[in-house]
């Protein structure tokens, strides 16, 4: 028998494509897998429709073709060098051979000259979206025959059904649908397996984020999903060539990849591999005809292959990635000290719902003085948290956490009810003050917020004029929905204060249209007025401007008699701070107010 005619050698570009193709093929997890009725059903259908004795789902590996499913052939694999399907894979196109004995490529092929005696072959590629061909769905006959265009289209349709089954298999096998790389679930499974087989060894997990989520979403809006997915596939294939064979490459987010470097790698791999990847990703990529500079952030963590450390490796690598992003550097190693505040924040956030239900939160009240009359005419409700586990937690810590979740709605409603219930109780004792409650932009944008205000006022028989809500400057100008809510609040007769004025956007262009009654000058502006002429000039200007626009001004953070006298002299309308009173427990408020002066009803603090 004459020697087989070999295919021409691969070019460098073809060789790179072939290495990428092999990676994607092996990532499917199909090679050497057990029989599947879903695939067998398709090969039976193909044999029946085309009236051929043999039909195969052939996957072309580096040195062999392996049959995931087959009709009419007893072997599970043959050498790649005799494979008809390998020609379809290399061409990335359908292959039809009407008579193999008359085709110079196959006339001396042992599968033609010997069993099974192939004369006719037709194969449709099993192609991934990125153009990589895993193998083919082929039909084979032992006699020559023709194959019409309609028959070829049907064979391609059946091949598409095979790819649908591969997609389902990959989803079940934890493979990312866009790049076909193993996904986050597979990473977790591989870590569990590594702990069982190489327990105790030291691993390195590297996370590479190509762009932040805001940039990703902007790109999708600008160019659409398809060009972006194609770019991700291109980047994934380049990463395949940069990741050594002993390491694992995964896609664990929209634009986030992970590299797992196991103990058996070289000692310098944790430096060489990230350096190579960052060097390549520093070069522009072409997306939809435009060069794009990626915003790469990289986080690495070294950990032992124990169940406890392996299960936390991805989180710690993510923390390191955010360390890099916050420091505006391309790479950072996990730092326990940097991670500790985030661990605490997560722990606190998880504790809040139960703590709220168990009564660990309470309100204290800071009096506000009307500087024109010298009388205390209002209080601000402030939340406090005393946890048996965490101790006294600062409002600056827990309020910021709550505002990042939907807990803010239940929390604000709890404050509103507790504050108005207390206001009604004080009124029964003969104490008349207004109550200020802080709300966030999330509250203002909630569709049921206005009704919650009405319900609370009605439940405790509180006139809307006795309630003030305080929101920050950024909350007030957050959007049209927020502005509409504030207009409705004002129409109800509830007072509105702009908190921390002078520290936010300070958007003077819209200041004259804000639906607020009172501007609260932040304590950072107030504290230096007794010693800093420029600070005093700024506060004087803000008071004058606020009055000109029809607002009242309240100064926060008043801590000395000298500052209080300056504010009174400059015409500030109200003040609060430690010099006047620290926040008080509810039961202490009546005695403080009645002891300070004889109160009269007022709703202008």
mmCIF file with all atom_site columns, C-alpha atoms in Angstrom, residues 235-403:
data_model
loop_
_atom_site.group_PDB
_atom_site.id
_atom_site.type_symbol
_atom_site.label_atom_id
_atom_site.label_alt_id
_atom_site.label_comp_id
_atom_site.label_asym_id
_atom_site.label_entity_id
_atom_site.label_seq_id
_atom_site.pdbx_PDB_ins_code
_atom_site.Cartn_x
_atom_site.Cartn_y
_atom_site.Cartn_z
_atom_site.occupancy
_atom_site.B_iso_or_equiv
_atom_site.pdbx_formal_charge
_atom_site.auth_seq_id
_atom_site.auth_comp_id
_atom_site.auth_asym_id
_atom_site.auth_atom_id
_atom_site.pdbx_PDB_model_num
ATOM 1   C CA . UNK A 1 235 ? -8.664  37.907 24.000 1.00 0.00 ? 235 UNK A CA 1
ATOM 2   C CA . UNK A 1 236 ? -9.472  34.470 25.422 1.00 0.00 ? 236 UNK A CA 1
ATOM 3   C CA . UNK A 1 237 ? -7.593  32.721 22.629 1.00 0.00 ? 237 UNK A CA 1
ATOM 4   C CA . UNK A 1 238 ? -4.576  34.965 23.192 1.00 0.00 ? 238 UNK A CA 1
ATOM 5   C CA . UNK A 1 239 ? -4.659  34.201 26.910 1.00 0.00 ? 239 UNK A CA 1
ATOM 6   C CA . UNK A 1 240 ? -4.681  30.496 26.037 1.00 0.00 ? 240 UNK A CA 1
ATOM 7   C CA . UNK A 1 241 ? -1.261  30.951 24.449 1.00 0.00 ? 241 UNK A CA 1
ATOM 8   C CA . UNK A 1 242 ? 0.088   32.838 27.475 1.00 0.00 ? 242 UNK A CA 1
ATOM 9   C CA . UNK A 1 243 ? -1.075  30.425 30.165 1.00 0.00 ? 243 UNK A CA 1
ATOM 10  C CA . UNK A 1 244 ? 1.326   27.490 30.657 1.00 0.00 ? 244 UNK A CA 1
ATOM 11  C CA . UNK A 1 245 ? 0.028   23.915 30.198 1.00 0.00 ? 245 UNK A CA 1
ATOM 12  C CA . UNK A 1 246 ? 0.117   23.124 33.912 1.00 0.00 ? 246 UNK A CA 1
ATOM 13  C CA . UNK A 1 247 ? -2.138  26.094 34.757 1.00 0.00 ? 247 UNK A CA 1
ATOM 14  C CA . UNK A 1 248 ? -5.880  26.474 34.294 1.00 0.00 ? 248 UNK A CA 1
ATOM 15  C CA . UNK A 1 249 ? -7.619  29.345 32.511 1.00 0.00 ? 249 UNK A CA 1
ATOM 16  C CA . UNK A 1 250 ? -11.219 30.268 33.380 1.00 0.00 ? 250 UNK A CA 1
ATOM 17  C CA . UNK A 1 251 ? -13.715 32.994 32.611 1.00 0.00 ? 251 UNK A CA 1
ATOM 18  C CA . UNK A 1 252 ? -15.405 33.965 35.857 1.00 0.00 ? 252 UNK A CA 1
ATOM 19  C CA . UNK A 1 253 ? -17.251 37.162 34.897 1.00 0.00 ? 253 UNK A CA 1
ATOM 20  C CA . UNK A 1 254 ? -18.330 39.327 31.976 1.00 0.00 ? 254 UNK A CA 1
ATOM 21  C CA . UNK A 1 255 ? -14.799 40.546 31.359 1.00 0.00 ? 255 UNK A CA 1
ATOM 22  C CA . UNK A 1 256 ? -12.960 38.732 34.125 1.00 0.00 ? 256 UNK A CA 1
ATOM 23  C CA . UNK A 1 257 ? -10.594 35.782 33.706 1.00 0.00 ? 257 UNK A CA 1
ATOM 24  C CA . UNK A 1 258 ? -8.878  33.596 36.284 1.00 0.00 ? 258 UNK A CA 1
ATOM 25  C CA . UNK A 1 259 ? -5.596  31.702 36.085 1.00 0.00 ? 259 UNK A CA 1
ATOM 26  C CA . UNK A 1 260 ? -4.991  28.889 38.573 1.00 0.00 ? 260 UNK A CA 1
ATOM 27  C CA . UNK A 1 261 ? -1.323  28.030 39.020 1.00 0.00 ? 261 UNK A CA 1
ATOM 28  C CA . UNK A 1 262 ? -0.983  24.732 40.922 1.00 0.00 ? 262 UNK A CA 1
ATOM 29  C CA . UNK A 1 263 ? 1.925   23.587 43.122 1.00 0.00 ? 263 UNK A CA 1
ATOM 30  C CA . UNK A 1 264 ? 3.676   21.652 40.344 1.00 0.00 ? 264 UNK A CA 1
ATOM 31  C CA . UNK A 1 265 ? 4.444   24.819 38.359 1.00 0.00 ? 265 UNK A CA 1
ATOM 32  C CA . UNK A 1 266 ? 7.843   26.562 38.340 1.00 0.00 ? 266 UNK A CA 1
ATOM 33  C CA . UNK A 1 267 ? 8.707   28.673 41.374 1.00 0.00 ? 267 UNK A CA 1
ATOM 34  C CA . UNK A 1 268 ? 8.755   31.900 39.347 1.00 0.00 ? 268 UNK A CA 1
ATOM 35  C CA . UNK A 1 269 ? 5.435   31.234 37.596 1.00 0.00 ? 269 UNK A CA 1
ATOM 36  C CA . UNK A 1 270 ? 3.565   33.624 39.887 1.00 0.00 ? 270 UNK A CA 1
ATOM 37  C CA . UNK A 1 271 ? 5.726   36.425 38.510 1.00 0.00 ? 271 UNK A CA 1
ATOM 38  C CA . UNK A 1 272 ? 6.361   35.327 34.922 1.00 0.00 ? 272 UNK A CA 1
ATOM 39  C CA . UNK A 1 273 ? 2.754   34.457 34.007 1.00 0.00 ? 273 UNK A CA 1
ATOM 40  C CA . UNK A 1 274 ? 1.194   37.729 35.262 1.00 0.00 ? 274 UNK A CA 1
ATOM 41  C CA . UNK A 1 275 ? 3.989   39.727 33.622 1.00 0.00 ? 275 UNK A CA 1
ATOM 42  C CA . UNK A 1 276 ? 3.380   38.047 30.247 1.00 0.00 ? 276 UNK A CA 1
ATOM 43  C CA . UNK A 1 277 ? -0.376  38.522 30.471 1.00 0.00 ? 277 UNK A CA 1
ATOM 44  C CA . UNK A 1 278 ? -0.149  42.174 31.491 1.00 0.00 ? 278 UNK A CA 1
ATOM 45  C CA . UNK A 1 279 ? 2.376   42.887 28.749 1.00 0.00 ? 279 UNK A CA 1
ATOM 46  C CA . UNK A 1 280 ? 0.033   41.485 26.111 1.00 0.00 ? 280 UNK A CA 1
ATOM 47  C CA . UNK A 1 281 ? -3.085  43.146 27.491 1.00 0.00 ? 281 UNK A CA 1
ATOM 48  C CA . UNK A 1 282 ? -1.276  46.487 27.608 1.00 0.00 ? 282 UNK A CA 1
ATOM 49  C CA . UNK A 1 283 ? -1.356  46.475 23.801 1.00 0.00 ? 283 UNK A CA 1
ATOM 50  C CA . UNK A 1 284 ? -4.504  47.828 22.105 1.00 0.00 ? 284 UNK A CA 1
ATOM 51  C CA . UNK A 1 285 ? -7.162  45.395 20.895 1.00 0.00 ? 285 UNK A CA 1
ATOM 52  C CA . UNK A 1 286 ? -9.313  46.033 17.889 1.00 0.00 ? 286 UNK A CA 1
ATOM 53  C CA . UNK A 1 287 ? -13.036 45.979 18.592 1.00 0.00 ? 287 UNK A CA 1
ATOM 54  C CA . UNK A 1 288 ? -15.429 46.632 15.731 1.00 0.00 ? 288 UNK A CA 1
ATOM 55  C CA . UNK A 1 289 ? -12.718 48.370 13.732 1.00 0.00 ? 289 UNK A CA 1
ATOM 56  C CA . UNK A 1 290 ? -11.509 50.586 16.568 1.00 0.00 ? 290 UNK A CA 1
ATOM 57  C CA . UNK A 1 291 ? -8.360  50.224 18.692 1.00 0.00 ? 291 UNK A CA 1
ATOM 58  C CA . UNK A 1 292 ? -9.329  49.926 22.356 1.00 0.00 ? 292 UNK A CA 1
ATOM 59  C CA . UNK A 1 293 ? -6.996  50.261 25.319 1.00 0.00 ? 293 UNK A CA 1
ATOM 60  C CA . UNK A 1 294 ? -8.147  47.864 28.002 1.00 0.00 ? 294 UNK A CA 1
ATOM 61  C CA . UNK A 1 295 ? -8.470  48.990 31.628 1.00 0.00 ? 295 UNK A CA 1
ATOM 62  C CA . UNK A 1 296 ? -6.724  45.966 33.122 1.00 0.00 ? 296 UNK A CA 1
ATOM 63  C CA . UNK A 1 297 ? -6.680  45.285 36.860 1.00 0.00 ? 297 UNK A CA 1
ATOM 64  C CA . UNK A 1 298 ? -5.077  42.173 38.310 1.00 0.00 ? 298 UNK A CA 1
ATOM 65  C CA . UNK A 1 299 ? -5.343  40.584 41.722 1.00 0.00 ? 299 UNK A CA 1
ATOM 66  C CA . UNK A 1 300 ? -3.341  37.615 42.991 1.00 0.00 ? 300 UNK A CA 1
ATOM 67  C CA . UNK A 1 301 ? -3.566  35.489 46.107 1.00 0.00 ? 301 UNK A CA 1
ATOM 68  C CA . UNK A 1 302 ? -1.349  32.690 47.329 1.00 0.00 ? 302 UNK A CA 1
ATOM 69  C CA . UNK A 1 303 ? -3.182  30.018 49.323 1.00 0.00 ? 303 UNK A CA 1
ATOM 70  C CA . UNK A 1 304 ? -2.855  26.472 50.587 1.00 0.00 ? 304 UNK A CA 1
ATOM 71  C CA . UNK A 1 305 ? -4.857  23.671 48.991 1.00 0.00 ? 305 UNK A CA 1
ATOM 72  C CA . UNK A 1 306 ? -7.104  23.116 51.961 1.00 0.00 ? 306 UNK A CA 1
ATOM 73  C CA . UNK A 1 307 ? -10.905 23.244 51.731 1.00 0.00 ? 307 UNK A CA 1
ATOM 74  C CA . UNK A 1 308 ? -11.104 26.350 53.915 1.00 0.00 ? 308 UNK A CA 1
ATOM 75  C CA . UNK A 1 309 ? -8.504  28.388 52.008 1.00 0.00 ? 309 UNK A CA 1
ATOM 76  C CA . UNK A 1 310 ? -9.525  27.133 48.563 1.00 0.00 ? 310 UNK A CA 1
ATOM 77  C CA . UNK A 1 311 ? -13.173 28.068 49.116 1.00 0.00 ? 311 UNK A CA 1
ATOM 78  C CA . UNK A 1 312 ? -12.105 31.644 49.971 1.00 0.00 ? 312 UNK A CA 1
ATOM 79  C CA . UNK A 1 313 ? -9.461  32.012 47.258 1.00 0.00 ? 313 UNK A CA 1
ATOM 80  C CA . UNK A 1 314 ? -11.695 33.646 44.644 1.00 0.00 ? 314 UNK A CA 1
ATOM 81  C CA . UNK A 1 315 ? -13.038 36.181 47.129 1.00 0.00 ? 315 UNK A CA 1
ATOM 82  C CA . UNK A 1 316 ? -9.533  37.097 48.284 1.00 0.00 ? 316 UNK A CA 1
ATOM 83  C CA . UNK A 1 317 ? -8.278  37.367 44.700 1.00 0.00 ? 317 UNK A CA 1
ATOM 84  C CA . UNK A 1 318 ? -11.229 39.675 44.023 1.00 0.00 ? 318 UNK A CA 1
ATOM 85  C CA . UNK A 1 319 ? -10.257 41.778 47.033 1.00 0.00 ? 319 UNK A CA 1
ATOM 86  C CA . UNK A 1 320 ? -6.709  42.016 45.659 1.00 0.00 ? 320 UNK A CA 1
ATOM 87  C CA . UNK A 1 321 ? -8.073  43.058 42.274 1.00 0.00 ? 321 UNK A CA 1
ATOM 88  C CA . UNK A 1 322 ? -10.015 45.890 43.911 1.00 0.00 ? 322 UNK A CA 1
ATOM 89  C CA . UNK A 1 323 ? -6.872  46.855 45.817 1.00 0.00 ? 323 UNK A CA 1
ATOM 90  C CA . UNK A 1 324 ? -5.134  47.264 42.460 1.00 0.00 ? 324 UNK A CA 1
ATOM 91  C CA . UNK A 1 325 ? -8.023  49.267 41.041 1.00 0.00 ? 325 UNK A CA 1
ATOM 92  C CA . UNK A 1 326 ? -8.261  51.552 44.072 1.00 0.00 ? 326 UNK A CA 1
ATOM 93  C CA . UNK A 1 327 ? -4.507  52.172 43.993 1.00 0.00 ? 327 UNK A CA 1
ATOM 94  C CA . UNK A 1 328 ? -4.619  52.660 40.205 1.00 0.00 ? 328 UNK A CA 1
ATOM 95  C CA . UNK A 1 329 ? -1.907  50.064 39.641 1.00 0.00 ? 329 UNK A CA 1
ATOM 96  C CA . UNK A 1 330 ? -2.135  47.110 37.245 1.00 0.00 ? 330 UNK A CA 1
ATOM 97  C CA . UNK A 1 331 ? -1.410  44.397 39.826 1.00 0.00 ? 331 UNK A CA 1
ATOM 98  C CA . UNK A 1 332 ? -1.768  43.791 43.554 1.00 0.00 ? 332 UNK A CA 1
ATOM 99  C CA . UNK A 1 333 ? -1.271  40.811 45.847 1.00 0.00 ? 333 UNK A CA 1
ATOM 100 C CA . UNK A 1 334 ? -3.900  40.072 48.452 1.00 0.00 ? 334 UNK A CA 1
ATOM 101 C CA . UNK A 1 335 ? -3.328  42.041 51.652 1.00 0.00 ? 335 UNK A CA 1
ATOM 102 C CA . UNK A 1 336 ? -5.162  40.947 54.799 1.00 0.00 ? 336 UNK A CA 1
ATOM 103 C CA . UNK A 1 337 ? -5.016  44.460 56.236 1.00 0.00 ? 337 UNK A CA 1
ATOM 104 C CA . UNK A 1 338 ? -6.742  45.929 53.171 1.00 0.00 ? 338 UNK A CA 1
ATOM 105 C CA . UNK A 1 339 ? -9.334  43.169 53.181 1.00 0.00 ? 339 UNK A CA 1
ATOM 106 C CA . UNK A 1 340 ? -10.280 43.397 56.860 1.00 0.00 ? 340 UNK A CA 1
ATOM 107 C CA . UNK A 1 341 ? -12.613 46.439 56.517 1.00 0.00 ? 341 UNK A CA 1
ATOM 108 C CA . UNK A 1 342 ? -14.510 44.722 53.707 1.00 0.00 ? 342 UNK A CA 1
ATOM 109 C CA . UNK A 1 343 ? -14.859 41.525 55.737 1.00 0.00 ? 343 UNK A CA 1
ATOM 110 C CA . UNK A 1 344 ? -16.186 43.579 58.629 1.00 0.00 ? 344 UNK A CA 1
ATOM 111 C CA . UNK A 1 345 ? -18.592 45.452 56.340 1.00 0.00 ? 345 UNK A CA 1
ATOM 112 C CA . UNK A 1 346 ? -19.960 42.187 55.005 1.00 0.00 ? 346 UNK A CA 1
ATOM 113 C CA . UNK A 1 347 ? -20.346 40.769 58.510 1.00 0.00 ? 347 UNK A CA 1
ATOM 114 C CA . UNK A 1 348 ? -22.110 43.886 59.735 1.00 0.00 ? 348 UNK A CA 1
ATOM 115 C CA . UNK A 1 349 ? -24.446 43.982 56.761 1.00 0.00 ? 349 UNK A CA 1
ATOM 116 C CA . UNK A 1 350 ? -25.482 40.383 57.327 1.00 0.00 ? 350 UNK A CA 1
ATOM 117 C CA . UNK A 1 351 ? -26.184 41.169 60.984 1.00 0.00 ? 351 UNK A CA 1
ATOM 118 C CA . UNK A 1 352 ? -28.391 44.209 60.414 1.00 0.00 ? 352 UNK A CA 1
ATOM 119 C CA . UNK A 1 353 ? -31.794 42.568 59.635 1.00 0.00 ? 353 UNK A CA 1
ATOM 120 C CA . UNK A 1 354 ? -31.692 40.371 62.745 1.00 0.00 ? 354 UNK A CA 1
ATOM 121 C CA . UNK A 1 355 ? -30.323 43.225 64.877 1.00 0.00 ? 355 UNK A CA 1
ATOM 122 C CA . UNK A 1 356 ? -33.148 45.487 63.750 1.00 0.00 ? 356 UNK A CA 1
ATOM 123 C CA . UNK A 1 357 ? -35.716 42.808 64.612 1.00 0.00 ? 357 UNK A CA 1
ATOM 124 C CA . UNK A 1 358 ? -34.117 42.170 68.022 1.00 0.00 ? 358 UNK A CA 1
ATOM 125 C CA . UNK A 1 359 ? -34.213 45.813 69.085 1.00 0.00 ? 359 UNK A CA 1
ATOM 126 C CA . UNK A 1 360 ? -30.479 46.500 68.984 1.00 0.00 ? 360 UNK A CA 1
ATOM 127 C CA . UNK A 1 361 ? -31.080 49.787 67.152 1.00 0.00 ? 361 UNK A CA 1
ATOM 128 C CA . UNK A 1 362 ? -32.435 52.855 68.913 1.00 0.00 ? 362 UNK A CA 1
ATOM 129 C CA . UNK A 1 363 ? -32.887 56.569 68.225 1.00 0.00 ? 363 UNK A CA 1
ATOM 130 C CA . UNK A 1 364 ? -31.261 59.481 69.986 1.00 0.00 ? 364 UNK A CA 1
ATOM 131 C CA . UNK A 1 365 ? -32.225 63.093 69.418 1.00 0.00 ? 365 UNK A CA 1
ATOM 132 C CA . UNK A 1 366 ? -30.061 66.183 68.985 1.00 0.00 ? 366 UNK A CA 1
ATOM 133 C CA . UNK A 1 367 ? -31.758 69.511 69.789 1.00 0.00 ? 367 UNK A CA 1
ATOM 134 C CA . UNK A 1 368 ? -31.683 72.404 67.317 1.00 0.00 ? 368 UNK A CA 1
ATOM 135 C CA . UNK A 1 369 ? -31.692 76.025 68.474 1.00 0.00 ? 369 UNK A CA 1
ATOM 136 C CA . UNK A 1 370 ? -33.433 78.912 66.743 1.00 0.00 ? 370 UNK A CA 1
ATOM 137 C CA . UNK A 1 371 ? -30.708 81.583 66.921 1.00 0.00 ? 371 UNK A CA 1
ATOM 138 C CA . UNK A 1 372 ? -33.206 84.462 66.565 1.00 0.00 ? 372 UNK A CA 1
ATOM 139 C CA . UNK A 1 373 ? -35.154 83.475 69.689 1.00 0.00 ? 373 UNK A CA 1
ATOM 140 C CA . UNK A 1 374 ? -32.621 81.397 71.606 1.00 0.00 ? 374 UNK A CA 1
ATOM 141 C CA . UNK A 1 375 ? -35.167 78.610 71.954 1.00 0.00 ? 375 UNK A CA 1
ATOM 142 C CA . UNK A 1 376 ? -34.863 74.938 71.038 1.00 0.00 ? 376 UNK A CA 1
ATOM 143 C CA . UNK A 1 377 ? -37.634 74.304 68.550 1.00 0.00 ? 377 UNK A CA 1
ATOM 144 C CA . UNK A 1 378 ? -36.645 71.043 66.882 1.00 0.00 ? 378 UNK A CA 1
ATOM 145 C CA . UNK A 1 379 ? -34.670 67.820 67.174 1.00 0.00 ? 379 UNK A CA 1
ATOM 146 C CA . UNK A 1 380 ? -32.964 65.539 64.696 1.00 0.00 ? 380 UNK A CA 1
ATOM 147 C CA . UNK A 1 381 ? -33.495 61.775 65.050 1.00 0.00 ? 381 UNK A CA 1
ATOM 148 C CA . UNK A 1 382 ? -30.211 59.871 64.829 1.00 0.00 ? 382 UNK A CA 1
ATOM 149 C CA . UNK A 1 383 ? -29.868 56.075 64.710 1.00 0.00 ? 383 UNK A CA 1
ATOM 150 C CA . UNK A 1 384 ? -27.536 54.199 67.058 1.00 0.00 ? 384 UNK A CA 1
ATOM 151 C CA . UNK A 1 385 ? -26.567 50.523 67.048 1.00 0.00 ? 385 UNK A CA 1
ATOM 152 C CA . UNK A 1 386 ? -25.300 48.693 70.109 1.00 0.00 ? 386 UNK A CA 1
ATOM 153 C CA . UNK A 1 387 ? -24.552 45.103 69.082 1.00 0.00 ? 387 UNK A CA 1
ATOM 154 C CA . UNK A 1 388 ? -23.765 42.364 71.625 1.00 0.00 ? 388 UNK A CA 1
ATOM 155 C CA . UNK A 1 389 ? -21.327 40.967 69.051 1.00 0.00 ? 389 UNK A CA 1
ATOM 156 C CA . UNK A 1 390 ? -19.788 44.087 67.476 1.00 0.00 ? 390 UNK A CA 1
ATOM 157 C CA . UNK A 1 391 ? -20.229 46.607 70.299 1.00 0.00 ? 391 UNK A CA 1
ATOM 158 C CA . UNK A 1 392 ? -21.205 50.202 69.490 1.00 0.00 ? 392 UNK A CA 1
ATOM 159 C CA . UNK A 1 393 ? -21.113 50.544 65.711 1.00 0.00 ? 393 UNK A CA 1
ATOM 160 C CA . UNK A 1 394 ? -20.648 54.038 64.287 1.00 0.00 ? 394 UNK A CA 1
ATOM 161 C CA . UNK A 1 395 ? -23.591 55.452 62.279 1.00 0.00 ? 395 UNK A CA 1
ATOM 162 C CA . UNK A 1 396 ? -21.061 56.566 59.686 1.00 0.00 ? 396 UNK A CA 1
ATOM 163 C CA . UNK A 1 397 ? -20.271 52.883 59.194 1.00 0.00 ? 397 UNK A CA 1
ATOM 164 C CA . UNK A 1 398 ? -23.630 51.137 59.321 1.00 0.00 ? 398 UNK A CA 1
ATOM 165 C CA . UNK A 1 399 ? -25.748 53.774 57.555 1.00 0.00 ? 399 UNK A CA 1
ATOM 166 C CA . UNK A 1 400 ? -23.405 53.791 54.560 1.00 0.00 ? 400 UNK A CA 1
ATOM 167 C CA . UNK A 1 401 ? -23.689 49.992 54.392 1.00 0.00 ? 401 UNK A CA 1
ATOM 168 C CA . UNK A 1 402 ? -27.469 49.971 54.631 1.00 0.00 ? 402 UNK A CA 1
ATOM 169 C CA . UNK A 1 403 ? -27.738 52.550 51.843 1.00 0.00 ? 403 UNK A CA 1
#
